[in-house]
Structures are given as C-alpha cells and as structure tokens.
Short mmCIF file of C-alpha atoms and ligand atoms in Angstrom, two decimals:
data_model
loop_
_atom_site.label_atom_id
_atom_site.label_comp_id
_atom_site.label_asym_id
_atom_site.label_seq_id
_atom_site.Cartn_x
_atom_site.Cartn_y
_atom_site.Cartn_z
CA MET A 1 -21.72 -3.34 -3.55
CA LYS A 2 -22.02 -0.67 -6.14
CA ASN A 3 -20.62 -1.27 -9.56
CA THR A 4 -17.03 -0.32 -9.28
CA ALA A 5 -16.85 0.88 -12.90
CA ILE A 6 -19.83 3.17 -12.52
CA VAL A 7 -18.53 4.53 -9.24
CA TRP A 8 -15.25 5.07 -10.63
CA ALA A 9 -16.50 6.88 -13.75
CA ALA A 10 -18.54 9.26 -11.76
CA TRP A 11 -15.77 10.03 -9.58
CA VAL A 12 -13.22 10.66 -12.48
CA CYS A 13 -15.49 12.97 -14.35
CA GLY A 14 -16.70 14.86 -11.27
CA LEU A 15 -13.02 15.79 -10.39
CA ILE A 16 -11.78 16.71 -13.76
CA VAL A 17 -13.77 19.73 -13.89
CA SER A 18 -12.75 21.01 -10.53
CA LEU A 19 -9.16 20.38 -10.72
CA PRO A 20 -6.30 22.23 -12.42
CA VAL A 21 -5.13 19.58 -14.95
CA GLN A 22 -1.37 20.45 -15.41
CA VAL A 23 0.37 19.97 -18.67
CA ALA A 24 2.41 16.85 -18.32
CA ALA A 25 6.08 17.69 -18.09
CA GLN A 26 7.43 17.06 -21.68
CA ARG A 27 10.94 16.29 -20.81
CA LEU A 28 10.70 13.51 -18.48
CA ILE A 29 12.94 10.43 -19.15
CA THR A 30 10.78 7.39 -20.28
CA GLY A 31 11.39 4.06 -21.83
CA ALA A 32 14.14 2.73 -19.54
CA PRO A 33 14.23 -0.88 -18.49
CA LEU A 34 12.07 -1.42 -15.26
CA SER A 35 14.21 -1.03 -12.06
CA ILE A 36 13.57 -4.05 -9.76
CA PRO A 37 14.30 -3.01 -6.05
CA PRO A 38 17.31 -5.18 -4.92
CA ILE A 39 16.55 -7.61 -2.09
CA LEU A 40 18.17 -6.39 1.08
CA GLU A 41 21.09 -8.51 2.15
CA GLU A 42 21.30 -9.47 5.75
CA SER A 43 23.98 -7.75 7.68
CA GLY A 44 24.48 -11.06 9.47
CA SER A 45 22.60 -13.03 12.09
CA GLU A 46 23.00 -12.64 15.62
CA GLY A 47 22.00 -15.60 17.61
CA ARG A 48 18.71 -16.51 16.05
CA GLU A 49 18.01 -13.05 14.74
CA ARG A 50 18.34 -12.14 11.13
CA VAL A 51 19.63 -8.49 11.02
CA PHE A 52 18.98 -5.86 8.38
CA ASP A 53 19.99 -2.36 7.99
CA LEU A 54 18.30 0.57 6.50
CA THR A 55 19.72 4.11 6.21
CA VAL A 56 17.28 6.88 5.50
CA GLN A 57 19.07 9.46 3.21
CA ARG A 58 18.83 12.28 1.04
CA GLY A 59 19.64 11.96 -2.70
CA THR A 60 18.98 13.55 -6.01
CA ARG A 61 17.47 12.00 -9.23
CA GLU A 62 17.25 13.14 -12.71
CA PHE A 63 13.65 12.48 -13.73
CA ALA A 64 14.16 14.88 -16.64
CA THR A 65 17.47 15.14 -18.58
CA GLY A 66 19.48 17.82 -17.01
CA THR A 67 17.14 18.63 -14.03
CA GLN A 68 18.02 17.32 -10.56
CA SER A 69 15.30 16.90 -8.11
CA ALA A 70 15.75 16.35 -4.32
CA THR A 71 14.68 12.85 -3.22
CA LEU A 72 14.71 10.54 -0.11
CA GLY A 73 15.49 7.05 -0.06
CA TYR A 74 16.32 4.03 2.08
CA ASN A 75 20.02 2.77 1.21
CA GLY A 76 19.73 4.70 -2.01
CA GLU A 77 18.44 7.86 -3.72
CA TYR A 78 14.78 6.89 -4.14
CA LEU A 79 12.52 4.14 -2.78
CA GLY A 80 14.24 1.36 -0.72
CA PRO A 81 15.51 -2.27 -1.14
CA THR A 82 12.90 -5.09 -0.78
CA ILE A 83 12.95 -6.69 2.63
CA ARG A 84 12.15 -10.49 2.11
CA VAL A 85 11.73 -12.65 5.21
CA ARG A 86 10.07 -15.93 6.04
CA ARG A 87 7.29 -16.61 8.42
CA ASN A 88 8.70 -17.46 11.83
CA ASP A 89 11.99 -15.60 11.09
CA ASN A 90 13.11 -13.52 13.96
CA VAL A 91 14.16 -10.26 12.48
CA ARG A 92 16.07 -7.15 13.80
CA LEU A 93 15.71 -4.07 11.51
CA ARG A 94 18.15 -1.47 12.22
CA VAL A 95 17.24 1.95 11.05
CA ARG A 96 19.76 4.96 10.83
CA ASN A 97 18.19 8.21 10.24
CA HIS A 98 20.85 10.32 8.12
CA LEU A 99 18.27 13.10 7.33
CA ASP A 100 18.16 16.43 9.23
CA GLU A 101 14.72 15.89 10.44
CA ALA A 102 12.95 13.10 12.31
CA THR A 103 11.22 10.05 10.71
CA THR A 104 10.03 6.76 11.50
CA VAL A 105 9.77 3.34 9.73
CA HIS A 106 6.43 1.74 9.74
CA TRP A 107 6.06 -1.90 8.55
CA HIS A 108 2.67 -1.64 6.89
CA GLY A 109 0.58 -4.69 7.20
CA ALA A 110 2.82 -6.41 9.65
CA HIS A 111 1.57 -8.27 12.76
CA LEU A 112 3.90 -7.19 15.54
CA PRO A 113 4.43 -5.67 18.93
CA ALA A 114 3.42 -2.18 19.23
CA GLU A 115 6.90 -0.99 20.13
CA ALA A 116 8.13 -2.32 16.70
CA ASP A 117 5.29 -0.85 14.70
CA GLY A 118 7.23 2.25 13.53
CA GLY A 119 4.10 4.61 14.07
CA PRO A 120 4.57 8.10 15.56
CA HIS A 121 5.36 6.65 18.93
CA GLN A 122 8.60 5.41 17.59
CA ARG A 123 10.03 8.54 16.26
CA VAL A 124 13.69 8.43 15.15
CA PRO A 125 15.14 11.96 15.58
CA ALA A 126 17.73 13.32 12.93
CA GLY A 127 20.95 11.44 13.31
CA ASP A 128 19.55 8.74 15.54
CA THR A 129 19.08 5.06 15.19
CA TRP A 130 16.11 2.95 16.02
CA GLU A 131 15.77 -0.83 15.94
CA ALA A 132 12.56 -3.03 15.49
CA ARG A 133 12.75 -6.47 16.78
CA PHE A 134 10.01 -8.89 16.06
CA ARG A 135 8.99 -12.43 14.94
CA ILE A 136 7.31 -12.73 11.60
CA ALA A 137 4.14 -14.06 12.89
CA GLN A 138 1.80 -14.00 9.76
CA GLU A 139 1.18 -15.79 6.40
CA ALA A 140 2.91 -15.05 3.07
CA ALA A 141 2.04 -11.55 1.83
CA THR A 142 3.38 -8.46 0.19
CA LEU A 143 3.65 -5.80 2.75
CA TRP A 144 5.58 -2.49 2.55
CA TYR A 145 7.36 0.04 4.67
CA HIS A 146 7.35 3.90 4.77
CA PRO A 147 7.67 6.73 7.21
CA HIS A 148 4.97 7.63 9.67
CA ASP A 149 5.95 10.70 11.87
CA MET A 150 3.22 13.18 12.77
CA GLY A 151 2.57 15.68 9.98
CA THR A 152 5.50 14.82 7.81
CA SER A 153 4.59 11.32 6.35
CA ALA A 154 3.06 12.69 3.12
CA GLU A 155 6.19 14.62 2.18
CA GLN A 156 8.62 12.19 3.10
CA VAL A 157 6.84 9.40 1.16
CA TYR A 158 6.49 11.63 -1.74
CA GLN A 159 10.03 12.32 -2.02
CA GLY A 160 10.84 8.54 -2.23
CA LEU A 161 10.57 6.96 1.19
CA ALA A 162 8.87 3.47 0.59
CA GLY A 163 9.95 -0.08 0.17
CA PHE A 164 8.56 -3.63 -0.36
CA PHE A 165 8.49 -6.21 2.61
CA ILE A 166 7.70 -9.69 1.32
CA ILE A 167 6.96 -12.59 3.46
CA ASP A 168 7.33 -16.21 2.19
CA ASP A 169 6.18 -19.34 4.09
CA GLU A 170 6.03 -23.19 3.47
CA HIS A 171 2.53 -22.80 1.87
CA SER A 172 3.55 -20.02 -0.55
CA ASP A 173 6.60 -22.17 -1.49
CA SER A 174 4.31 -25.17 -2.37
CA LEU A 175 2.02 -23.20 -4.71
CA ALA A 176 2.48 -23.17 -8.24
CA LEU A 177 2.68 -19.38 -8.84
CA PRO A 178 5.32 -17.59 -10.61
CA ASP A 179 7.91 -16.82 -7.98
CA THR A 180 11.33 -15.92 -9.36
CA TYR A 181 11.95 -12.41 -8.09
CA GLY A 182 12.46 -9.90 -10.95
CA THR A 183 11.80 -12.37 -13.69
CA ASP A 184 8.37 -13.57 -13.27
CA ASP A 185 7.56 -12.18 -10.04
CA ILE A 186 7.60 -8.49 -10.25
CA PRO A 187 7.04 -6.03 -7.44
CA LEU A 188 5.56 -2.65 -8.96
CA VAL A 189 5.09 0.24 -6.81
CA LEU A 190 2.99 2.88 -8.60
CA GLN A 191 3.23 6.60 -7.46
CA GLU A 192 1.14 9.20 -9.23
CA ARG A 193 3.66 12.41 -8.72
CA ARG A 194 3.44 16.00 -10.00
CA PHE A 195 6.38 17.54 -11.98
CA THR A 196 7.11 21.03 -12.69
CA ARG A 197 7.44 22.06 -16.42
CA ASP A 198 11.24 21.67 -16.25
CA GLY A 199 10.69 18.26 -14.93
CA ARG A 200 11.47 18.64 -11.17
CA LEU A 201 9.67 16.65 -8.60
CA GLU A 202 7.57 19.05 -6.55
CA TYR A 203 5.61 18.75 -3.42
CA ASN A 204 3.80 21.76 -2.54
CA PRO A 205 0.19 20.99 -1.54
CA ARG A 206 -2.55 23.52 -1.25
CA MET A 207 -5.87 23.28 0.41
CA PRO A 208 -7.64 21.50 -2.59
CA ASP A 209 -4.75 19.00 -2.88
CA ILE A 210 -4.92 18.32 0.82
CA MET A 211 -8.75 17.89 0.62
CA HIS A 212 -9.35 16.30 -2.62
CA GLY A 213 -5.85 14.64 -3.39
CA TYR A 214 -2.35 15.55 -4.54
CA PHE A 215 -2.93 14.40 -8.15
CA GLY A 216 -0.19 14.58 -10.64
CA ASN A 217 1.04 14.66 -14.05
CA ALA A 218 3.13 11.64 -14.25
CA LEU A 219 3.23 8.10 -13.01
CA LEU A 220 6.19 6.44 -11.55
CA THR A 221 6.62 2.74 -11.76
CA ASN A 222 9.46 1.56 -9.41
CA GLY A 223 10.73 5.34 -9.60
CA ALA A 224 10.66 5.98 -13.33
CA VAL A 225 8.11 7.00 -15.97
CA GLU A 226 6.86 4.45 -18.58
CA PRO A 227 9.65 1.68 -18.11
CA PHE A 228 9.61 -1.46 -20.09
CA LEU A 229 10.09 -5.17 -18.94
CA GLU A 230 11.22 -8.04 -21.11
CA VAL A 231 9.22 -11.20 -20.35
CA SER A 232 9.64 -14.68 -21.50
CA ASP A 233 7.42 -16.74 -19.20
CA GLN A 234 3.86 -17.76 -20.04
CA ARG A 235 2.47 -16.42 -16.72
CA ILE A 236 3.98 -13.56 -14.71
CA ARG A 237 3.03 -12.20 -11.26
CA LEU A 238 2.79 -8.53 -10.57
CA ARG A 239 2.75 -7.35 -6.84
CA ILE A 240 1.21 -4.02 -7.26
CA LEU A 241 1.35 -1.27 -4.42
CA ASN A 242 -0.38 2.05 -4.83
CA GLY A 243 2.23 4.08 -3.37
CA SER A 244 0.61 7.42 -4.41
CA ASN A 245 -0.04 9.78 -1.67
CA SER A 246 -3.71 10.28 -2.28
CA SER A 247 -4.56 9.22 -5.72
CA LEU A 248 -6.75 6.15 -6.39
CA LEU A 249 -5.52 4.06 -9.27
CA ARG A 250 -7.54 2.01 -11.54
CA VAL A 251 -5.14 -0.55 -12.96
CA PHE A 252 -5.74 -2.66 -16.14
CA MET A 253 -4.13 -4.18 -19.28
CA ASP A 254 -4.59 -2.12 -22.58
CA SER A 255 -5.27 -5.49 -24.23
CA GLY A 256 -7.57 -8.45 -23.45
CA ILE A 257 -4.93 -10.33 -21.59
CA PRO A 258 -6.54 -12.63 -18.98
CA MET A 259 -5.55 -11.36 -15.43
CA TYR A 260 -6.13 -13.13 -12.10
CA GLN A 261 -6.05 -11.59 -8.67
CA VAL A 262 -4.29 -14.17 -6.28
CA ALA A 263 -3.74 -11.96 -3.29
CA THR A 264 -4.92 -9.11 -1.37
CA ASP A 265 -2.87 -6.79 0.98
CA GLY A 266 -2.12 -9.47 3.67
CA GLY A 267 -2.33 -12.90 1.68
CA PHE A 268 -3.87 -15.09 -0.75
CA LEU A 269 -7.33 -15.30 -1.91
CA GLY A 270 -9.11 -18.54 -1.53
CA ARG A 271 -8.85 -18.98 -5.25
CA PRO A 272 -7.70 -16.92 -8.27
CA VAL A 273 -10.23 -14.47 -9.27
CA GLU A 274 -10.31 -13.30 -12.86
CA VAL A 275 -10.55 -9.58 -12.94
CA GLU A 276 -10.56 -7.02 -15.85
CA GLN A 277 -8.98 -4.25 -13.48
CA VAL A 278 -8.14 -3.60 -9.79
CA VAL A 279 -8.74 -0.35 -8.16
CA LEU A 280 -6.20 0.41 -5.43
CA SER A 281 -6.42 3.25 -2.91
CA PRO A 282 -3.10 4.42 -1.46
CA GLY A 283 -1.31 1.73 0.64
CA GLU A 284 -3.38 -1.18 -0.86
CA ARG A 285 -1.75 -4.07 -2.75
CA ALA A 286 -3.09 -6.63 -5.08
CA GLU A 287 -0.99 -9.37 -6.53
CA LEU A 288 -2.08 -10.31 -10.07
CA VAL A 289 -1.09 -13.10 -12.44
CA LEU A 290 -1.08 -12.33 -16.08
CA ASP A 291 -1.57 -14.98 -18.73
CA LEU A 292 0.56 -14.07 -21.77
CA ARG A 293 -0.03 -17.22 -23.81
CA GLY A 294 -0.74 -16.06 -27.27
CA GLN A 295 0.78 -12.64 -26.81
CA GLU A 296 4.23 -13.79 -28.10
CA GLY A 297 6.27 -10.94 -29.72
CA THR A 298 3.81 -8.34 -28.77
CA ARG A 299 3.89 -5.35 -26.43
CA PRO A 300 1.02 -5.00 -24.15
CA SER A 301 0.85 -2.37 -21.50
CA LEU A 302 -0.18 -2.02 -17.93
CA MET A 303 -2.07 1.05 -17.62
CA ALA A 304 -3.18 3.19 -14.55
CA GLU A 305 -5.72 5.63 -14.30
CA SER A 306 -5.94 8.05 -11.68
CA ASN A 307 -9.04 9.48 -10.08
CA GLY A 308 -7.30 12.92 -10.77
CA GLY A 309 -8.28 12.23 -14.36
CA ASN A 310 -4.87 11.36 -15.92
CA THR A 311 -4.33 7.63 -17.65
CA TYR A 312 -0.78 6.44 -17.64
CA THR A 313 1.09 3.57 -19.33
CA ALA A 314 2.60 1.97 -15.97
CA LEU A 315 4.61 -0.61 -17.56
CA SER A 316 5.06 -1.86 -21.30
CA LEU A 317 5.77 -5.52 -21.56
CA ARG A 318 8.11 -6.79 -24.20
CA VAL A 319 6.74 -10.36 -24.76
CA ALA A 320 9.43 -12.69 -26.08
CA ALA A 321 8.82 -14.43 -29.50
CA ALA A 322 8.52 -17.89 -27.65
CA LEU A 323 7.67 -18.33 -24.11
CA GLN A 324 8.69 -20.69 -21.36
CA GLN A 325 6.13 -22.88 -20.07
CA SER A 326 4.61 -21.84 -16.69
CA ARG A 327 2.85 -24.13 -14.26
CA GLU A 328 -0.92 -23.98 -14.32
CA LEU A 329 -2.49 -21.58 -11.86
CA PRO A 330 -3.67 -23.63 -8.81
CA ALA A 331 -7.44 -23.64 -8.60
CA THR A 332 -7.26 -23.20 -4.83
CA LEU A 333 -4.81 -21.05 -3.23
CA VAL A 334 -5.47 -21.27 0.49
CA ARG A 335 -8.26 -22.39 2.84
CA ARG A 336 -10.04 -19.44 3.67
CA GLU A 337 -12.98 -19.15 6.00
CA THR A 338 -15.82 -16.88 5.31
CA PRO A 339 -15.79 -14.23 7.98
CA THR A 340 -18.92 -13.93 10.35
CA ASP A 341 -19.66 -11.79 13.32
CA THR A 342 -20.79 -14.53 15.57
CA GLY A 343 -17.60 -14.41 17.68
CA ALA A 344 -17.55 -10.61 18.13
CA VAL A 345 -17.64 -9.30 21.49
CA ARG A 346 -18.13 -5.75 20.47
CA ARG A 347 -19.11 -3.45 17.54
CA ARG A 348 -17.77 -0.09 16.99
CA ASP A 349 -18.47 2.85 14.79
CA PHE A 350 -15.98 4.88 12.83
CA VAL A 351 -17.30 7.89 10.99
CA LEU A 352 -14.83 9.33 8.40
CA SER A 353 -16.00 12.82 7.88
CA SER A 354 -14.63 15.65 5.71
CA MET A 355 -17.52 18.03 6.72
CA GLY A 356 -17.50 18.70 10.38
CA ARG A 357 -16.19 22.15 11.76
CA GLY A 358 -14.46 24.05 8.95
CA GLY A 359 -14.19 21.25 6.65
CA ARG A 360 -11.97 19.18 9.00
CA LEU A 361 -10.86 15.74 8.21
CA THR A 362 -12.04 13.65 11.19
CA ILE A 363 -12.76 10.31 12.50
CA ASN A 364 -15.80 10.21 14.85
CA GLY A 365 -15.57 13.98 14.78
CA ARG A 366 -11.91 14.33 16.22
CA THR A 367 -8.58 14.55 14.84
CA MET A 368 -5.42 12.91 16.00
CA ASP A 369 -4.15 13.38 19.49
CA MET A 370 -0.98 11.44 20.39
CA SER A 371 -1.86 11.59 24.06
CA ARG A 372 -5.41 10.46 23.77
CA ILE A 373 -6.35 6.49 23.55
CA ASP A 374 -9.54 6.67 21.31
CA GLU A 375 -10.48 2.93 21.62
CA GLN A 376 -9.48 0.22 24.02
CA VAL A 377 -9.91 -3.43 23.02
CA LYS A 378 -9.25 -6.74 24.82
CA LEU A 379 -6.32 -8.97 23.74
CA GLY A 380 -7.75 -12.37 22.55
CA THR A 381 -11.04 -10.86 21.40
CA THR A 382 -12.74 -10.47 18.01
CA GLU A 383 -14.63 -7.37 17.14
CA VAL A 384 -16.69 -5.79 14.26
CA TRP A 385 -15.82 -2.36 13.27
CA ARG A 386 -18.12 -0.51 11.01
CA ILE A 387 -16.55 2.25 9.05
CA SER A 388 -18.68 4.80 7.00
CA SER A 389 -17.77 7.80 4.99
CA GLN A 390 -19.91 10.76 5.13
CA GLY A 391 -19.57 14.36 3.92
CA MET A 392 -21.42 14.57 0.74
CA MET A 393 -21.06 18.25 0.87
CA MET A 394 -17.41 17.78 0.28
CA ALA A 395 -17.51 14.34 -1.30
CA MET A 396 -14.08 12.61 -1.42
CA PRO A 397 -12.91 9.08 -1.25
CA HIS A 398 -11.11 7.90 2.14
CA ASN A 399 -9.70 4.73 3.02
CA PHE A 400 -9.36 3.03 6.52
CA HIS A 401 -6.01 1.39 7.50
CA VAL A 402 -5.61 -0.56 10.80
CA HIS A 403 -2.08 -1.14 12.19
CA GLY A 404 -0.74 -4.28 13.65
CA LEU A 405 -3.02 -6.78 12.12
CA GLN A 406 -4.92 -8.09 8.97
CA PHE A 407 -8.66 -7.96 9.05
CA GLN A 408 -11.41 -9.34 6.68
CA ILE A 409 -14.24 -7.58 5.18
CA LEU A 410 -17.62 -8.75 6.39
CA ARG A 411 -19.95 -6.59 4.54
CA MET A 412 -19.79 -3.58 2.20
CA ASN A 413 -22.99 -1.62 2.07
CA GLY A 414 -24.72 -4.62 3.50
CA SER A 415 -23.58 -7.26 0.99
CA GLN A 416 -20.86 -9.65 0.95
CA PRO A 417 -17.55 -8.08 -0.49
CA PRO A 418 -16.75 -8.98 -4.20
CA PRO A 419 -14.52 -12.18 -4.47
CA HIS A 420 -11.40 -10.31 -5.12
CA LEU A 421 -11.67 -8.54 -1.70
CA ARG A 422 -12.18 -11.61 0.23
CA GLY A 423 -8.63 -11.88 1.41
CA PRO A 424 -6.64 -10.45 4.35
CA LYS A 425 -6.79 -6.64 4.23
CA ASP A 426 -5.16 -4.05 6.21
CA THR A 427 -6.49 -1.06 4.13
CA VAL A 428 -10.10 -0.47 2.63
CA LEU A 429 -11.29 1.89 0.19
CA LEU A 430 -14.62 3.96 0.86
CA TYR A 431 -16.36 6.04 -1.67
CA PRO A 432 -18.71 8.65 -0.18
CA GLY A 433 -21.61 7.29 1.57
CA ASP A 434 -20.17 3.71 1.69
CA THR A 435 -20.34 1.52 4.98
CA VAL A 436 -17.92 -1.27 5.37
CA GLU A 437 -17.86 -3.77 8.15
CA ILE A 438 -14.53 -5.58 9.12
CA VAL A 439 -13.75 -8.43 11.38
CA LEU A 440 -10.67 -7.99 13.55
CA ASN A 441 -8.88 -10.33 15.80
CA PHE A 442 -6.85 -8.88 18.58
CA GLU A 443 -4.07 -11.60 18.96
CA ASN A 444 -0.72 -11.79 20.42
CA TYR A 445 0.35 -8.34 21.22
CA THR A 446 -0.80 -5.56 23.64
CA GLY A 447 -0.11 -1.88 23.26
CA VAL A 448 -1.03 1.22 21.14
CA PHE A 449 -1.63 1.12 17.57
CA MET A 450 -3.07 3.64 14.90
CA TYR A 451 -6.04 3.46 12.53
CA HIS A 452 -6.54 6.22 9.85
CA CYS A 453 -7.17 7.20 6.50
CA HIS A 454 -4.09 6.41 4.47
CA LEU A 455 -4.65 9.36 1.91
CA LEU A 456 -1.49 10.72 3.38
CA GLU A 457 -2.43 14.27 3.27
CA HIS A 458 -5.47 13.47 5.26
CA GLU A 459 -3.44 11.23 7.59
CA ASP A 460 -1.07 14.39 8.33
CA GLU A 461 -4.04 16.43 8.91
CA GLY A 462 -5.10 14.25 11.70
CA MET A 463 -7.43 11.85 10.21
CA MET A 464 -6.32 9.22 12.58
CA GLY A 465 -6.87 7.60 15.94
CA GLN A 466 -5.24 5.22 18.23
CA PHE A 467 -6.61 2.04 19.74
CA GLU A 468 -4.90 0.10 22.90
CA VAL A 469 -4.91 -3.66 23.03
CA LEU A 470 -5.20 -4.44 26.79
CA PRO A 471 -4.20 -7.81 28.39
CU1 C2O B 501 0.92 2.65 5.78
CU2 C2O B 501 -0.36 4.06 9.44
O1 C2O B 501 0.43 3.20 7.46
CU1 CU B 502 0.26 0.67 8.70
CU1 CU B 503 -9.26 10.55 3.84
#
C-alpha cells in the first residue's frame, strides 16, 4: 500500500490550485458544548419486536447569529437520534415522511433483507410512511442511516439527514472499552459544509463540485462548528463518521496524544492499532480510543483536514484537572481470521471511471439503471471483487460501498491491507490508480442490493449498480 501521508499530501496540494477556496464564513457560531444525539426511545414493543419511530421533517437552524438556514432532520431540525439496538433484537423501524418530496431511509452497514434496506427501491413518497422490519444479525458496530432516493441523496444528506445506528452484543459488553454514551463514548459525525458569507448553509453544486467534491468552508461536528467537550476519564472512545458528501477527511490530534483505532465500519479490529491519524472517505467510520493520561487540565483538539484544502478544529477537549481511572485497553478485541480467497467461487471486476464518454462517472462503463441487474450472485457463496479506480485524466478519489453486508479487504494494490483496515468494512477508499480486492460472503438474504461510490454527488450522478442475491 502506498504511504497514506504521501498520497494524501499530493492530493491536497493538487486540489488547492484548482479549486475556488472560499473565505470562511466569519459569523458562524462556534464554541458551544458538543451536542450528543439522543438515544431514540422505543415507541413500545409489539410481540417480540422493538418498535422505533422516525419522522423525516423540515426545520431551520441558526448556524450564524441572525441567519436561519433551511435544514432537514429526523425527529428534529438537523441530524437524527441514535438508534441503539442489540444483536438478535427484532426491530421495526417506522418512518413517516413529512417532507414534500420523496425520500428513503437506508441503514448503512446493516445485514438485512433487501426489502428492509431502504435503498432506492424502498421509496417513501411525500406524506407517506414505510416500515423496515428485520433481526439484528451482525456483531457490535457503529452503523448509520441516511436517505437514498435516486438523484436526491446528496442534497437531503447535506441538509441534515443522517443519524447513528449502534449495535451492541454480549462480546462488546464484555470488553473493557469506554462505553458510557455521551460521557466517555462519544459519537461524532463530521460534515464539511459550505456556508454563504452571511452564514447560510448552501447547496448549489456546479460541475467541478460534482466531479471533484463539494468542498466547504466549515466543518460541522454533530451539527455545530468547533464545539467543546469536557472530559474527565483517562480514556475516551470516539465513534467517528465522515458524514461529508464528498470530502475525504484526515482526522488527527493536535498534540501527541496516543490514539488507538479499535473498530472499522462494521466491527472491532482484532487488536487495538496505534494510529497518528485516520483518513475517512464519505460513509466510513472508525472508532478511536484516546489516552488522556498526562493531559490533565489541558485543551487538546481533534482536527480534520479536508482534501479540499481546509483544516478545521473538529472538537476541543477540556480535560479535567483530575481524571477518573479507566480500565486498561484490552490487548485482543476479537478473534478475526485473516481473509483468504480460497473459498471464493467467483471473481468479479469493478472499474470506477471518471473518464468514459464525456467525463461520465461510471462503474464498468455504465451508470445506474434501476431496471437493470448488473451482477447476480448465489446465496451461501463467497466471492472476491476487485475494484479499481481509473481515469487519470480526471484524477479524483472514489470509494466503493456495498449494501447488505460487511466485507473484508483481501489486498490493496497487491499487498495485505494496513492493520487498521483489517476489520469488517462496508466502504473502502480508492485513490486514482488503486486496486482493492475484497472478500464478500452472501449469507441469509436474497434480493436486490446496491453497490456504489459513496461520494454522494457521484452516487446521484449514477455511479452505482445493483447485485441480486439468488437462492
Ligand atoms: Cu450509505 Cu448506498 O449508502
Ligand atoms: Cu449502504
Ligand atoms: Cu466517486
């Protein structure tokens, strides 16, 4: 694998020249306490099902004093509550669409029946309701939910539709990791956003924004700019989601605080991996544990640098003068087999291209067609998919997201993936010229699922395809 830092530097510099860097909106409100999305209360249980209700609604938010922005939220004005469930729970998620346009609610990273996925085939028209019913059939992980209708996902996510979906299980209960939600276990959705000079949230993509990324001039952390968090534990866990539309984010601490990655998109790593930074593409998650011993009374910051060229303070920590003792980080988190291709019945190639005819964004030369099934796979089998990113003429990063399952990375550019990418993944970043091989097991559910680039402007432009799991 290429050295991430070098690749990253080349990217950021390359882009600064070609992109209009806007003057950061001066009047944005900063320095409020970090808002922690509330845990969604069950509306009740019917039989053996836990019932949850989400209402998709319009709202407004004052990001700058005196200026209202139009926003969207789940059960609120911007973002949504955290859905927190346990493995083997039967859930029934009821969605009411109070917008004047269609939407869907997709449970990103969840292993579930196709009809519960919330992709473009599960459209919820304006004013309508929809229900997803499924059993939580996967290990503890930090997933998320967001809209996924054809052509409108980017704008709806941008305006605020996103929430966490956290799964716990007996194994995660037993691990000595920080797990007090909102105190030492903190969900953080980072979203690069563009504000007008008067501080209004704006979504007005032009061709370069669609192709290269809808970069911004501010970073929202759980919906606010540069919030702070008071911490009084020796170790804290950050569940970080890159909720940007198309910006890659390099996340790091401004001081030498030891940082360990403990989980990828869909579950724990085999063991904690000490990292100096994590690079997350849109839709990817990482769980980090920070060791704050020796930082008593200081104010270190979590930083995020976008490949659009701006560096932001994502969160400032106010570390208490005395810290409560945290348990030692476990040496082993989970038993995780090294993926191999020995059981694979088939290999497939997926070429992400931004060249093609007229600079179109395609996968294997095609754009998304809801009535076309691109790939058929067989239930109960294992396959290796080789994804490569071409288009050096219009070089841009892409990523590859698969619905309905978690995969493992077999090889990146011919080598074993770096230790921090050896956990369950549902989204993987590709720089131009990269090739990534992933191992997928098609278990439990038949039906039609999507794969796509999760840079939302690319997805909306049709950089997406469908695979059907056949019995
Ligand atoms: Cu996060 Cu197809 O989605
Ligand atoms: Cu998804
Ligand atoms: Cu893309």
